[in-house]
Amino acid sequence: MITFAALAAGCLAALLAGAVGGVAVGKSALGTELAAYMGGLYGAIAGGAAVVATVVVLSLI
């Protein structure tokens, strides 16, 4: 149960952090809404993979 909660919380945090980072970096060039969408997408892809790998490794220990 804790493993699934950690996985869900980590993926949600990666999505939100990507959106915030996208707005911080690309707001002036792309607009706030598009920058948030793109940041959320790439945050979910990169951060989600990192969260899954970390949870798998920690589950094996």
CSV table of N, CA and C in Angstrom, one decimal:
chain,number,residue,atom,x,y,z
A,1,MET,N,0.8,-1.2,0.0
A,1,MET,CA,0.0,0.0,0.0
A,1,MET,C,0.9,1.3,0.0
A,2,ILE,N,1.9,1.2,0.8
A,2,ILE,CA,2.8,2.4,0.9
A,2,ILE,C,3.5,2.6,-0.4
A,3,THR,N,3.8,1.5,-1.1
A,3,THR,CA,4.5,1.6,-2.4
A,3,THR,C,3.6,2.3,-3.4
A,4,PHE,N,2.4,2.0,-3.5
A,4,PHE,CA,1.5,2.6,-4.4
A,4,PHE,C,1.2,4.1,-4.1
A,5,ALA,N,1.2,4.4,-2.8
A,5,ALA,CA,1.0,5.8,-2.4
A,5,ALA,C,2.2,6.6,-2.7
A,6,ALA,N,3.4,6.0,-2.6
A,6,ALA,CA,4.7,6.7,-2.9
A,6,ALA,C,4.7,6.9,-4.4
A,7,LEU,N,4.3,5.9,-5.2
A,7,LEU,CA,4.3,6.0,-6.7
A,7,LEU,C,3.3,7.1,-7.1
A,8,ALA,N,2.1,7.2,-6.6
A,8,ALA,CA,1.2,8.2,-6.9
A,8,ALA,C,1.6,9.6,-6.5
A,9,ALA,N,2.1,9.7,-5.3
A,9,ALA,CA,2.6,11.0,-4.9
A,9,ALA,C,3.7,11.5,-5.7
A,10,GLY,N,4.7,10.6,-6.0
A,10,GLY,CA,5.8,11.0,-6.8
A,10,GLY,C,5.5,11.4,-8.2
A,11,CYS,N,4.6,10.7,-8.8
A,11,CYS,CA,4.2,11.1,-10.2
A,11,CYS,C,3.4,12.4,-10.2
A,12,LEU,N,2.6,12.6,-9.2
A,12,LEU,CA,1.8,13.9,-9.1
A,12,LEU,C,2.8,15.0,-8.9
A,13,ALA,N,3.8,14.8,-8.0
A,13,ALA,CA,4.7,15.9,-7.7
A,13,ALA,C,5.6,16.2,-9.0
A,14,ALA,N,5.9,15.2,-9.7
A,14,ALA,CA,6.7,15.4,-11.0
A,14,ALA,C,5.9,16.2,-12.0
A,15,LEU,N,4.6,15.9,-12.1
A,15,LEU,CA,3.7,16.6,-13.0
A,15,LEU,C,3.6,18.1,-12.6
A,16,LEU,N,3.4,18.3,-11.3
A,16,LEU,CA,3.2,19.7,-10.9
A,16,LEU,C,4.5,20.5,-10.9
A,17,ALA,N,5.6,19.8,-10.6
A,17,ALA,CA,6.9,20.5,-10.7
A,17,ALA,C,7.3,20.9,-12.1
A,18,GLY,N,7.0,20.0,-13.0
A,18,GLY,CA,7.2,20.3,-14.5
A,18,GLY,C,6.4,21.4,-14.9
A,19,ALA,N,5.1,21.5,-14.5
A,19,ALA,CA,4.3,22.6,-14.9
A,19,ALA,C,4.8,23.9,-14.4
A,20,VAL,N,5.2,23.9,-13.1
A,20,VAL,CA,5.7,25.2,-12.5
A,20,VAL,C,7.0,25.6,-13.2
A,21,GLY,N,7.9,24.6,-13.4
A,21,GLY,CA,9.1,24.9,-14.1
A,21,GLY,C,8.9,25.4,-15.6
A,22,GLY,N,7.9,24.8,-16.2
A,22,GLY,CA,7.6,25.2,-17.6
A,22,GLY,C,7.1,26.7,-17.6
A,23,VAL,N,6.3,27.1,-16.7
A,23,VAL,CA,5.8,28.4,-16.6
A,23,VAL,C,7.0,29.4,-16.3
A,24,ALA,N,7.9,29.0,-15.4
A,24,ALA,CA,9.0,29.8,-15.0
A,24,ALA,C,9.9,30.1,-16.2
A,25,VAL,N,10.1,29.0,-17.0
A,25,VAL,CA,11.1,29.1,-18.0
A,25,VAL,C,10.5,29.7,-19.3
A,26,GLY,N,9.3,29.2,-19.7
A,26,GLY,CA,8.8,29.6,-21.0
A,26,GLY,C,7.6,30.5,-21.1
A,27,LYS,N,7.3,31.2,-20.0
A,27,LYS,CA,6.1,32.0,-20.0
A,27,LYS,C,6.2,33.1,-21.0
A,28,SER,N,7.3,33.8,-21.2
A,28,SER,CA,7.4,34.9,-22.1
A,28,SER,C,7.4,34.5,-23.6
A,29,ALA,N,8.0,33.3,-23.8
A,29,ALA,CA,8.1,32.8,-25.2
A,29,ALA,C,6.8,32.1,-25.7
A,30,LEU,N,6.2,31.3,-24.8
A,30,LEU,CA,5.1,30.5,-25.3
A,30,LEU,C,3.7,30.9,-24.7
A,31,GLY,N,3.7,31.7,-23.7
A,31,GLY,CA,2.5,32.0,-23.0
A,31,GLY,C,2.4,31.0,-21.8
A,32,THR,N,1.6,31.5,-20.8
A,32,THR,CA,1.6,30.8,-19.6
A,32,THR,C,0.9,29.4,-19.7
A,33,GLU,N,-0.2,29.3,-20.4
A,33,GLU,CA,-0.9,28.1,-20.5
A,33,GLU,C,-0.2,27.0,-21.3
A,34,LEU,N,0.4,27.4,-22.4
A,34,LEU,CA,1.2,26.4,-23.2
A,34,LEU,C,2.4,25.9,-22.5
A,35,ALA,N,3.1,26.9,-21.8
A,35,ALA,CA,4.3,26.5,-21.1
A,35,ALA,C,4.0,25.6,-19.9
A,36,ALA,N,2.8,25.8,-19.3
A,36,ALA,CA,2.4,24.9,-18.2
A,36,ALA,C,2.1,23.5,-18.7
A,37,TYR,N,1.4,23.4,-19.9
A,37,TYR,CA,1.1,22.1,-20.5
A,37,TYR,C,2.3,21.4,-20.9
A,38,MET,N,3.2,22.1,-21.6
A,38,MET,CA,4.5,21.4,-22.0
A,38,MET,C,5.3,21.0,-20.8
A,39,GLY,N,5.5,21.9,-19.8
A,39,GLY,CA,6.2,21.5,-18.7
A,39,GLY,C,5.6,20.3,-17.9
A,40,GLY,N,4.3,20.3,-17.8
A,40,GLY,CA,3.6,19.2,-17.2
A,40,GLY,C,3.9,17.9,-17.9
A,41,LEU,N,3.8,17.9,-19.2
A,41,LEU,CA,4.1,16.7,-20.1
A,41,LEU,C,5.5,16.2,-19.9
A,42,TYR,N,6.4,17.1,-20.0
A,42,TYR,CA,7.8,16.6,-19.9
A,42,TYR,C,8.2,16.3,-18.5
A,43,GLY,N,7.6,17.0,-17.5
A,43,GLY,CA,7.8,16.6,-16.1
A,43,GLY,C,7.2,15.2,-15.8
A,44,ALA,N,6.1,14.9,-16.3
A,44,ALA,CA,5.5,13.6,-16.1
A,44,ALA,C,6.3,12.5,-16.8
A,45,ILE,N,6.8,12.8,-17.9
A,45,ILE,CA,7.6,11.8,-18.6
A,45,ILE,C,8.9,11.5,-17.9
A,46,ALA,N,9.7,12.5,-17.7
A,46,ALA,CA,11.0,12.3,-17.1
A,46,ALA,C,10.9,12.0,-15.6
A,47,GLY,N,10.1,12.8,-14.9
A,47,GLY,CA,9.9,12.6,-13.4
A,47,GLY,C,9.2,11.3,-13.1
A,48,GLY,N,8.2,10.9,-13.9
A,48,GLY,CA,7.5,9.7,-13.7
A,48,GLY,C,8.4,8.5,-13.9
A,49,ALA,N,9.3,8.5,-14.9
A,49,ALA,CA,10.2,7.4,-15.1
A,49,ALA,C,11.2,7.3,-13.9
A,50,ALA,N,11.6,8.4,-13.4
A,50,ALA,CA,12.5,8.4,-12.2
A,50,ALA,C,11.8,7.9,-11.0
A,51,VAL,N,10.6,8.3,-10.8
A,51,VAL,CA,9.9,7.9,-9.6
A,51,VAL,C,9.6,6.4,-9.7
A,52,VAL,N,9.3,5.9,-10.8
A,52,VAL,CA,9.0,4.4,-11.0
A,52,VAL,C,10.3,3.6,-10.7
A,53,ALA,N,11.4,4.1,-11.3
A,53,ALA,CA,12.7,3.4,-11.0
A,53,ALA,C,13.1,3.5,-9.6
A,54,THR,N,12.9,4.6,-8.9
A,54,THR,CA,13.3,4.7,-7.5
A,54,THR,C,12.4,3.8,-6.6
A,55,VAL,N,11.1,3.8,-6.9
A,55,VAL,CA,10.2,2.9,-6.1
A,55,VAL,C,10.6,1.5,-6.3
A,56,VAL,N,10.9,1.1,-7.5
A,56,VAL,CA,11.3,-0.3,-7.7
A,56,VAL,C,12.6,-0.7,-7.0
A,57,VAL,N,13.5,0.2,-7.1
A,57,VAL,CA,14.8,-0.1,-6.4
A,57,VAL,C,14.6,-0.1,-4.9
A,58,LEU,N,13.9,0.8,-4.3
A,58,LEU,CA,13.6,0.8,-2.9
A,58,LEU,C,12.8,-0.4,-2.4
A,59,SER,N,11.9,-0.9,-3.3
A,59,SER,CA,11.1,-2.0,-2.9
A,59,SER,C,12.0,-3.3,-2.9
A,60,LEU,N,13.1,-3.3,-3.6
A,60,LEU,CA,13.9,-4.5,-3.6
A,60,LEU,C,14.8,-4.6,-2.4
A,61,ILE,N,15.0,-3.4,-1.8
A,61,ILE,CA,16.0,-3.4,-0.6
A,61,ILE,C,15.3,-3.9,0.6
